[in-house]
Amino acid sequence: MTSELAAQAARLIEARGLQLDEAQARMLACLGDWLQARLRPSAWLRRPAAGAYLWGGVGRGKSLLLDALFQVAPLAKRRLHVHALLQDVQRRLLVHAGQADPLAQVADELAAEARLLFVDEFHVHDIGDAILLGRLLKPLFERDCILLLSSNYAPPALCPNPLYHSRFKPFAEVLQRRCLVLQMEAGIDYRCLGTQSWGRYLQQPASQLRRQLSHLPSVAHLPLQRRSLTLRGMDSRTLWLDFAALCQQPLASSDYLQLTERFAHFVIGELPALAQCSLDVQQRLINFVDIAYDSGRELWLQSEHDLATLCANVAHGDFVRTRSRLAQLRVDGPERLAC
């Protein structure tokens, strides 16, 4: 029998005009049963897992299912993208610097604000971020915080860099021990079937983009936390800059979060074929697209390459998610990116 929470979440999804496939419906029922048992534990049954960790391929509806369950859960709750969680934790740590066990105090604050914490796209590549997130898990679980985590990676595959993987392994084991770990079955990437776009892909010369945006006030620089960003133009809604300025200097996810908090529309010009870029540059584009997409921002990308050529042979493991999201841009050019 499907739990009431799963039924409510299913109705919420249907109200958006979406229909779950069989694998998604089974997963939602499983998650709903778990959360209902977690909220109303029985004295006769084994205590449910402290959190749920849902992983699998891109575009399979992981965030859709968890977000629907999150919305119907009747308790104090908070949803964050993993980049936003990291920035929030680091900001709080600065407030408690010099005090005893500042991370425990951060966990106290997070658990007091929300008993249910949904962290979308849980992945870690930077070892500093990986250790910070890993060390945060145990005190959150100890404070009876319920975690919902979505990821493209199984817990043992998190922090895949072989130089650092062994250092994160104990935290991955905490996830496996304390969470209901579920794999979303492979299937259709539904992003590729969607009719709605979140921006435009402009296959055209840079000179044509400059003509299109000639109305935008010319602004040379925008100060960020530690750097100055070179711009093409800017107004209160739109930020226009070249790919080199956005991705070929050492900007952090916190910089991209700051930009998405201020601007609703981003125009990124002169994108090269991404396979020619270093892994660091590819990582910055992945981070920016993740943050802009999660924030609901409008994105325009301009390149002289078609979108398939732009995305061809990119080695970075996370780029499969970015490619799926770029396929949702409306292409102003000869072809759409195949999924």
mmCIF file of C-alpha atoms in Angstrom:
data_model
loop_
_atom_site.group_PDB
_atom_site.id
_atom_site.type_symbol
_atom_site.label_atom_id
_atom_site.label_comp_id
_atom_site.label_asym_id
_atom_site.label_seq_id
_atom_site.Cartn_x
_atom_site.Cartn_y
_atom_site.Cartn_z
ATOM 1 C CA MET A 1 0.000 0.000 0.000
ATOM 2 C CA THR A 2 1.343 3.415 -0.992
ATOM 3 C CA SER A 3 1.937 5.769 1.927
ATOM 4 C CA GLU A 4 -0.101 8.953 2.214
ATOM 5 C CA LEU A 5 3.057 11.043 1.768
ATOM 6 C CA ALA A 6 3.889 9.278 -1.503
ATOM 7 C CA ALA A 7 0.312 9.729 -2.702
ATOM 8 C CA GLN A 8 0.424 13.450 -1.910
ATOM 9 C CA ALA A 9 3.760 13.808 -3.700
ATOM 10 C CA ALA A 10 2.409 11.945 -6.743
ATOM 11 C CA ARG A 11 -0.608 14.281 -6.900
ATOM 12 C CA LEU A 12 1.733 17.275 -6.718
ATOM 13 C CA ILE A 13 3.724 15.967 -9.679
ATOM 14 C CA GLU A 14 0.558 15.226 -11.674
ATOM 15 C CA ALA A 15 -0.665 18.772 -11.003
ATOM 16 C CA ARG A 16 2.388 19.983 -12.935
ATOM 17 C CA GLY A 17 1.234 17.997 -15.970
ATOM 18 C CA LEU A 18 3.903 15.314 -15.504
ATOM 19 C CA GLN A 19 3.411 11.561 -15.508
ATOM 20 C CA LEU A 20 5.791 9.222 -13.710
ATOM 21 C CA ASP A 21 7.099 6.129 -15.457
ATOM 22 C CA GLU A 22 6.982 2.777 -13.641
ATOM 23 C CA ALA A 23 10.495 3.056 -12.200
ATOM 24 C CA GLN A 24 9.825 6.569 -10.900
ATOM 25 C CA ALA A 25 6.500 5.542 -9.376
ATOM 26 C CA ARG A 26 8.128 2.602 -7.573
ATOM 27 C CA MET A 27 10.895 4.845 -6.283
ATOM 28 C CA LEU A 28 8.467 7.483 -5.036
ATOM 29 C CA ALA A 29 6.468 4.814 -3.191
ATOM 30 C CA CYS A 30 9.636 3.466 -1.564
ATOM 31 C CA LEU A 31 10.792 6.926 -0.508
ATOM 32 C CA GLY A 32 7.352 7.858 0.766
ATOM 33 C CA ASP A 33 7.130 4.687 2.871
ATOM 34 C CA TRP A 34 10.560 5.384 4.328
ATOM 35 C CA LEU A 35 9.824 9.041 5.181
ATOM 36 C CA GLN A 36 6.447 8.231 6.706
ATOM 37 C CA ALA A 37 8.091 5.585 8.907
ATOM 38 C CA ARG A 38 10.865 8.037 9.755
ATOM 39 C CA LEU A 39 8.357 10.633 10.916
ATOM 40 C CA ARG A 40 6.170 8.134 12.774
ATOM 41 C CA PRO A 41 8.500 5.380 14.032
ATOM 42 C CA SER A 42 6.921 2.240 15.454
ATOM 43 C CA ALA A 43 8.027 0.721 18.733
ATOM 44 C CA TRP A 44 7.650 -2.724 17.125
ATOM 45 C CA LEU A 45 9.667 -2.131 13.959
ATOM 46 C CA ARG A 46 13.317 -1.453 13.304
ATOM 47 C CA ARG A 47 14.108 2.269 13.333
ATOM 48 C CA PRO A 48 14.178 3.603 9.742
ATOM 49 C CA ALA A 49 17.361 4.978 8.191
ATOM 50 C CA ALA A 50 18.214 8.542 9.219
ATOM 51 C CA GLY A 51 18.325 9.808 5.640
ATOM 52 C CA ALA A 52 17.683 8.858 2.013
ATOM 53 C CA TYR A 53 20.356 8.959 -0.692
ATOM 54 C CA LEU A 54 18.992 8.686 -4.243
ATOM 55 C CA TRP A 55 21.525 8.355 -7.049
ATOM 56 C CA GLY A 56 21.555 7.540 -10.755
ATOM 57 C CA GLY A 57 21.865 8.923 -14.249
ATOM 58 C CA VAL A 58 20.959 12.394 -15.440
ATOM 59 C CA GLY A 59 17.424 13.449 -16.307
ATOM 60 C CA ARG A 60 15.788 10.488 -14.530
ATOM 61 C CA GLY A 61 13.733 12.611 -12.134
ATOM 62 C CA LYS A 62 15.711 12.228 -8.906
ATOM 63 C CA SER A 63 15.310 15.877 -7.955
ATOM 64 C CA LEU A 64 11.668 15.822 -9.091
ATOM 65 C CA LEU A 65 10.799 12.930 -6.740
ATOM 66 C CA LEU A 66 12.739 14.236 -3.750
ATOM 67 C CA ASP A 67 11.458 17.775 -4.214
ATOM 68 C CA ALA A 68 7.828 16.586 -4.324
ATOM 69 C CA LEU A 69 8.351 14.521 -1.179
ATOM 70 C CA PHE A 70 10.112 17.478 0.426
ATOM 71 C CA GLN A 71 7.195 19.789 -0.346
ATOM 72 C CA VAL A 72 4.549 17.554 1.246
ATOM 73 C CA ALA A 73 6.605 16.640 4.346
ATOM 74 C CA PRO A 74 4.833 18.247 7.368
ATOM 75 C CA LEU A 75 7.821 19.590 9.285
ATOM 76 C CA ALA A 76 10.351 22.434 9.278
ATOM 77 C CA LYS A 77 12.492 21.987 6.188
ATOM 78 C CA ARG A 78 15.067 23.553 3.911
ATOM 79 C CA ARG A 79 16.242 22.816 0.341
ATOM 80 C CA LEU A 80 19.765 23.673 -0.835
ATOM 81 C CA HIS A 81 21.956 22.909 -3.802
ATOM 82 C CA VAL A 82 25.245 21.417 -2.619
ATOM 83 C CA HIS A 83 27.174 24.565 -3.632
ATOM 84 C CA ALA A 84 24.842 26.759 -1.574
ATOM 85 C CA LEU A 85 25.166 24.421 1.418
ATOM 86 C CA LEU A 86 28.944 24.667 1.292
ATOM 87 C CA GLN A 87 28.831 28.464 1.160
ATOM 88 C CA ASP A 88 26.342 28.596 4.030
ATOM 89 C CA VAL A 89 28.440 26.277 6.219
ATOM 90 C CA GLN A 90 31.641 28.203 5.494
ATOM 91 C CA ARG A 91 29.944 31.499 6.349
ATOM 92 C CA ARG A 92 28.681 30.108 9.645
ATOM 93 C CA LEU A 93 32.116 28.672 10.480
ATOM 94 C CA LEU A 94 33.627 32.151 10.148
ATOM 95 C CA VAL A 95 31.099 33.453 12.689
ATOM 96 C CA HIS A 96 32.170 30.737 15.163
ATOM 97 C CA ALA A 97 35.908 30.926 14.442
ATOM 98 C CA GLY A 98 38.011 30.603 17.582
ATOM 99 C CA GLN A 99 35.233 28.900 19.544
ATOM 100 C CA ALA A 100 35.167 25.292 20.699
ATOM 101 C CA ASP A 101 34.070 22.851 17.962
ATOM 102 C CA PRO A 102 32.617 25.391 15.511
ATOM 103 C CA LEU A 103 31.288 22.677 13.187
ATOM 104 C CA ALA A 104 29.141 21.280 16.004
ATOM 105 C CA GLN A 105 27.696 24.764 16.502
ATOM 106 C CA VAL A 106 26.941 24.983 12.787
ATOM 107 C CA ALA A 107 25.175 21.615 12.988
ATOM 108 C CA ASP A 108 23.190 22.903 15.991
ATOM 109 C CA GLU A 109 22.022 25.904 13.948
ATOM 110 C CA LEU A 110 21.113 23.898 10.843
ATOM 111 C CA ALA A 111 19.194 21.289 12.848
ATOM 112 C CA ALA A 112 17.355 23.989 14.818
ATOM 113 C CA GLU A 113 16.266 25.751 11.627
ATOM 114 C CA ALA A 114 15.092 22.663 9.753
ATOM 115 C CA ARG A 115 14.618 19.053 10.755
ATOM 116 C CA LEU A 116 14.413 17.999 7.086
ATOM 117 C CA LEU A 117 17.340 19.074 4.884
ATOM 118 C CA PHE A 118 17.227 18.364 1.133
ATOM 119 C CA VAL A 119 20.649 18.694 -0.522
ATOM 120 C CA ASP A 120 20.371 18.455 -4.302
ATOM 121 C CA GLU A 121 23.196 17.165 -6.537
ATOM 122 C CA PHE A 122 25.423 15.972 -3.722
ATOM 123 C CA HIS A 123 28.887 15.623 -5.243
ATOM 124 C CA VAL A 124 32.369 16.575 -4.134
ATOM 125 C CA HIS A 125 35.588 17.039 -6.102
ATOM 126 C CA ASP A 126 37.551 19.532 -4.030
ATOM 127 C CA ILE A 127 39.051 17.671 -1.070
ATOM 128 C CA GLY A 128 38.502 20.598 1.299
ATOM 129 C CA ASP A 129 34.792 20.699 0.450
ATOM 130 C CA ALA A 130 34.604 16.910 0.631
ATOM 131 C CA ILE A 131 36.060 16.750 4.139
ATOM 132 C CA LEU A 132 33.873 19.628 5.334
ATOM 133 C CA LEU A 133 30.663 17.986 4.074
ATOM 134 C CA GLY A 134 31.778 14.620 5.376
ATOM 135 C CA ARG A 135 32.499 15.943 8.869
ATOM 136 C CA LEU A 136 29.095 17.660 8.919
ATOM 137 C CA LEU A 137 27.151 14.430 8.330
ATOM 138 C CA LYS A 138 27.667 12.799 11.728
ATOM 139 C CA PRO A 139 26.595 15.790 13.902
ATOM 140 C CA LEU A 140 23.513 16.333 11.711
ATOM 141 C CA PHE A 141 22.477 12.708 12.138
ATOM 142 C CA GLU A 142 23.174 12.927 15.874
ATOM 143 C CA ARG A 143 20.750 15.875 16.072
ATOM 144 C CA ASP A 144 17.995 13.802 14.420
ATOM 145 C CA CYS A 145 18.170 15.820 11.216
ATOM 146 C CA ILE A 146 16.552 13.966 8.288
ATOM 147 C CA LEU A 147 18.624 14.228 5.111
ATOM 148 C CA LEU A 148 17.385 13.898 1.534
ATOM 149 C CA LEU A 149 20.315 13.683 -0.881
ATOM 150 C CA SER A 150 20.305 13.374 -4.677
ATOM 151 C CA SER A 151 23.438 12.529 -6.624
ATOM 152 C CA ASN A 152 24.784 11.158 -9.882
ATOM 153 C CA TYR A 153 27.221 9.058 -7.829
ATOM 154 C CA ALA A 154 26.856 6.094 -5.505
ATOM 155 C CA PRO A 155 28.355 6.921 -2.070
ATOM 156 C CA PRO A 156 31.571 4.889 -2.653
ATOM 157 C CA ALA A 157 32.155 6.816 -5.904
ATOM 158 C CA LEU A 158 31.963 10.272 -4.309
ATOM 159 C CA CYS A 159 35.190 12.283 -4.400
ATOM 160 C CA PRO A 160 36.495 10.151 -7.303
ATOM 161 C CA ASN A 161 39.950 11.755 -7.481
ATOM 162 C CA PRO A 162 42.273 8.847 -6.551
ATOM 163 C CA LEU A 163 44.560 11.235 -4.659
ATOM 164 C CA TYR A 164 41.789 12.051 -2.177
ATOM 165 C CA HIS A 165 39.311 9.177 -2.387
ATOM 166 C CA SER A 166 40.710 7.303 0.620
ATOM 167 C CA ARG A 167 40.360 10.421 2.802
ATOM 168 C CA PHE A 168 36.651 10.697 1.983
ATOM 169 C CA LYS A 169 35.966 6.951 2.260
ATOM 170 C CA PRO A 170 35.020 7.046 6.007
ATOM 171 C CA PHE A 171 32.368 9.688 5.291
ATOM 172 C CA ALA A 172 30.992 7.687 2.346
ATOM 173 C CA GLU A 173 30.673 4.761 4.749
ATOM 174 C CA VAL A 174 28.650 6.975 7.124
ATOM 175 C CA LEU A 175 26.254 7.715 4.255
ATOM 176 C CA GLN A 176 25.905 4.028 3.458
ATOM 177 C CA ARG A 177 25.394 3.094 7.105
ATOM 178 C CA ARG A 178 22.941 5.855 8.070
ATOM 179 C CA CYS A 179 20.988 6.375 4.825
ATOM 180 C CA LEU A 180 18.564 4.403 2.734
ATOM 181 C CA VAL A 181 20.684 4.251 -0.437
ATOM 182 C CA LEU A 182 18.596 3.818 -3.598
ATOM 183 C CA GLN A 183 19.644 3.718 -7.240
ATOM 184 C CA MET A 184 17.324 5.253 -9.811
ATOM 185 C CA GLU A 185 16.858 2.801 -12.647
ATOM 186 C CA ALA A 186 18.384 3.769 -15.997
ATOM 187 C CA GLY A 187 15.987 4.997 -18.624
ATOM 188 C CA ILE A 188 14.925 8.047 -20.593
ATOM 189 C CA ASP A 189 16.618 11.387 -19.942
ATOM 190 C CA TYR A 190 13.393 13.385 -19.618
ATOM 191 C CA ARG A 191 15.179 16.714 -19.895
ATOM 192 C CA CYS A 192 15.783 15.938 -23.553
ATOM 193 C CA LEU A 193 12.047 15.438 -24.166
ATOM 194 C CA GLY A 194 10.953 18.657 -22.527
ATOM 195 C CA THR A 195 9.497 21.478 -24.594
ATOM 196 C CA GLN A 196 10.441 24.251 -22.178
ATOM 197 C CA SER A 197 13.827 25.940 -22.470
ATOM 198 C CA TRP A 198 15.736 27.889 -19.850
ATOM 199 C CA GLY A 199 17.722 29.966 -22.314
ATOM 200 C CA ARG A 200 19.221 30.119 -25.793
ATOM 201 C CA TYR A 201 22.214 28.695 -27.603
ATOM 202 C CA LEU A 202 23.380 31.180 -30.231
ATOM 203 C CA GLN A 203 25.508 29.614 -32.956
ATOM 204 C CA GLN A 204 26.755 32.785 -34.561
ATOM 205 C CA PRO A 205 29.787 35.092 -34.745
ATOM 206 C CA ALA A 206 30.599 37.196 -31.690
ATOM 207 C CA SER A 207 30.040 40.318 -33.796
ATOM 208 C CA GLN A 208 26.388 39.352 -34.260
ATOM 209 C CA LEU A 209 25.936 38.987 -30.492
ATOM 210 C CA ARG A 210 27.472 42.422 -29.981
ATOM 211 C CA ARG A 211 24.896 43.909 -32.368
ATOM 212 C CA GLN A 212 22.059 42.121 -30.541
ATOM 213 C CA LEU A 213 23.211 43.486 -27.184
ATOM 214 C CA SER A 214 24.253 46.962 -28.311
ATOM 215 C CA HIS A 215 21.515 48.424 -26.090
ATOM 216 C CA LEU A 216 23.135 47.013 -22.955
ATOM 217 C CA PRO A 217 25.166 49.582 -20.974
ATOM 218 C CA SER A 218 28.896 49.041 -21.360
ATOM 219 C CA VAL A 219 30.548 48.190 -18.029
ATOM 220 C CA ALA A 220 34.217 47.251 -17.860
ATOM 221 C CA HIS A 221 34.510 45.503 -14.501
ATOM 222 C CA LEU A 222 32.445 44.017 -11.690
ATOM 223 C CA PRO A 223 34.116 43.483 -8.278
ATOM 224 C CA LEU A 224 33.588 40.082 -6.646
ATOM 225 C CA GLN A 225 34.803 38.743 -3.308
ATOM 226 C CA ARG A 226 38.476 38.531 -4.205
ATOM 227 C CA ARG A 227 38.605 39.400 -7.895
ATOM 228 C CA SER A 228 37.361 41.787 -10.518
ATOM 229 C CA LEU A 229 35.304 40.305 -13.338
ATOM 230 C CA THR A 230 35.887 41.714 -16.855
ATOM 231 C CA LEU A 231 32.556 42.405 -18.560
ATOM 232 C CA ARG A 232 31.089 43.241 -21.940
ATOM 233 C CA GLY A 233 27.972 44.878 -20.516
ATOM 234 C CA MET A 234 25.531 44.912 -17.629
ATOM 235 C CA ASP A 235 22.243 46.294 -16.405
ATOM 236 C CA SER A 236 20.125 45.527 -13.359
ATOM 237 C CA ARG A 237 18.933 42.195 -14.839
ATOM 238 C CA THR A 238 21.544 41.051 -17.345
ATOM 239 C CA LEU A 239 25.259 40.251 -17.077
ATOM 240 C CA TRP A 240 27.190 39.839 -20.351
ATOM 241 C CA LEU A 241 30.761 38.539 -20.385
ATOM 242 C CA ASP A 242 33.025 36.190 -22.299
ATOM 243 C CA PHE A 243 33.652 32.557 -21.439
ATOM 244 C CA ALA A 244 37.301 33.335 -20.673
ATOM 245 C CA ALA A 245 36.309 35.841 -17.974
ATOM 246 C CA LEU A 246 33.827 33.425 -16.388
ATOM 247 C CA CYS A 247 35.757 30.152 -16.551
ATOM 248 C CA GLN A 248 39.419 30.723 -17.335
ATOM 249 C CA GLN A 249 40.294 32.464 -14.094
ATOM 250 C CA PRO A 250 40.093 30.810 -10.653
ATOM 251 C CA LEU A 251 36.544 31.760 -9.666
ATOM 252 C CA ALA A 252 34.847 29.707 -6.952
ATOM 253 C CA SER A 253 31.304 28.424 -6.607
ATOM 254 C CA SER A 254 30.731 31.178 -4.049
ATOM 255 C CA ASP A 255 31.467 33.743 -6.797
ATOM 256 C CA TYR A 256 28.889 32.132 -9.080
ATOM 257 C CA LEU A 257 26.353 32.050 -6.260
ATOM 258 C CA GLN A 258 26.944 35.760 -5.671
ATOM 259 C CA LEU A 259 26.327 36.466 -9.355
ATOM 260 C CA THR A 260 23.108 34.418 -9.507
ATOM 261 C CA GLU A 261 21.795 36.201 -6.435
ATOM 262 C CA ARG A 262 22.216 39.539 -8.237
ATOM 263 C CA PHE A 263 21.366 38.832 -11.901
ATOM 264 C CA ALA A 264 18.470 36.986 -13.548
ATOM 265 C CA HIS A 265 19.935 36.731 -17.057
ATOM 266 C CA PHE A 266 23.439 35.684 -18.127
ATOM 267 C CA VAL A 267 24.960 36.035 -21.587
ATOM 268 C CA ILE A 268 28.231 34.116 -22.036
ATOM 269 C CA GLY A 269 30.052 34.752 -25.305
ATOM 270 C CA GLU A 270 32.860 33.162 -27.312
ATOM 271 C CA LEU A 271 32.675 29.601 -26.013
ATOM 272 C CA PRO A 272 35.383 27.340 -27.451
ATOM 273 C CA ALA A 273 35.059 23.621 -28.087
ATOM 274 C CA LEU A 274 35.089 22.457 -24.481
ATOM 275 C CA ALA A 275 37.256 19.378 -25.066
ATOM 276 C CA GLN A 276 40.146 21.780 -25.693
ATOM 277 C CA CYS A 277 39.782 23.263 -22.187
ATOM 278 C CA SER A 278 41.534 22.032 -19.071
ATOM 279 C CA LEU A 279 39.637 20.017 -16.474
ATOM 280 C CA ASP A 280 39.699 23.039 -14.141
ATOM 281 C CA VAL A 281 38.012 25.206 -16.785
ATOM 282 C CA GLN A 282 35.459 22.488 -17.516
ATOM 283 C CA GLN A 283 34.768 22.199 -13.775
ATOM 284 C CA ARG A 284 34.044 25.927 -13.506
ATOM 285 C CA LEU A 285 31.557 25.783 -16.377
ATOM 286 C CA ILE A 286 29.888 22.738 -14.781
ATOM 287 C CA ASN A 287 29.643 24.585 -11.455
ATOM 288 C CA PHE A 288 28.232 27.718 -13.067
ATOM 289 C CA VAL A 289 25.625 25.814 -15.092
ATOM 290 C CA ASP A 290 24.596 23.823 -11.996
ATOM 291 C CA ILE A 291 24.118 27.002 -9.968
ATOM 292 C CA ALA A 292 22.376 28.998 -12.701
ATOM 293 C CA TYR A 293 20.033 26.084 -13.501
ATOM 294 C CA ASP A 294 19.163 25.444 -9.857
ATOM 295 C CA SER A 295 18.553 29.176 -9.331
ATOM 296 C CA GLY A 296 16.137 29.389 -12.265
ATOM 297 C CA ARG A 297 18.272 31.926 -14.133
ATOM 298 C CA GLU A 298 18.057 32.528 -17.888
ATOM 299 C CA LEU A 299 21.214 31.574 -19.789
ATOM 300 C CA TRP A 300 22.362 32.546 -23.276
ATOM 301 C CA LEU A 301 25.503 30.948 -24.683
ATOM 302 C CA GLN A 302 27.195 32.119 -27.891
ATOM 303 C CA SER A 303 29.724 30.167 -29.927
ATOM 304 C CA GLU A 304 30.734 29.759 -33.533
ATOM 305 C CA HIS A 305 30.554 25.982 -32.964
ATOM 306 C CA ASP A 306 27.306 24.081 -33.092
ATOM 307 C CA LEU A 307 26.221 22.679 -29.734
ATOM 308 C CA ALA A 308 27.166 19.088 -30.586
ATOM 309 C CA THR A 309 30.715 20.159 -31.472
ATOM 310 C CA LEU A 310 30.938 22.332 -28.358
ATOM 311 C CA CYS A 311 30.106 19.325 -26.144
ATOM 312 C CA ALA A 312 31.983 16.599 -28.029
ATOM 313 C CA ASN A 313 34.634 14.492 -26.275
ATOM 314 C CA VAL A 314 34.582 16.357 -22.967
ATOM 315 C CA ALA A 315 36.482 14.164 -20.493
ATOM 316 C CA HIS A 316 35.110 15.502 -17.203
ATOM 317 C CA GLY A 317 32.905 12.918 -15.477
ATOM 318 C CA ASP A 318 30.287 15.459 -14.358
ATOM 319 C CA PHE A 319 29.826 16.922 -17.827
ATOM 320 C CA VAL A 320 27.093 14.401 -18.669
ATOM 321 C CA ARG A 321 24.821 16.405 -16.344
ATOM 322 C CA THR A 322 25.838 19.711 -17.949
ATOM 323 C CA ARG A 323 25.313 18.310 -21.436
ATOM 324 C CA SER A 324 21.795 17.253 -20.471
ATOM 325 C CA ARG A 325 21.071 20.786 -19.254
ATOM 326 C CA LEU A 326 22.551 22.468 -22.313
ATOM 327 C CA ALA A 327 20.263 20.288 -24.426
ATOM 328 C CA GLN A 328 17.379 22.235 -22.842
ATOM 329 C CA LEU A 329 18.539 25.526 -24.369
ATOM 330 C CA ARG A 330 16.652 26.737 -27.429
ATOM 331 C CA VAL A 331 19.102 26.528 -30.304
ATOM 332 C CA ASP A 332 19.317 29.496 -32.659
ATOM 333 C CA GLY A 333 21.227 27.600 -35.312
ATOM 334 C CA PRO A 334 21.031 24.587 -37.591
ATOM 335 C CA GLU A 335 20.609 21.755 -35.062
ATOM 336 C CA ARG A 336 19.585 20.750 -31.577
ATOM 337 C CA LEU A 337 21.894 18.739 -29.330
ATOM 338 C CA ALA A 338 20.968 15.061 -29.377
ATOM 339 C CA CYS A 339 20.790 13.325 -25.978
#
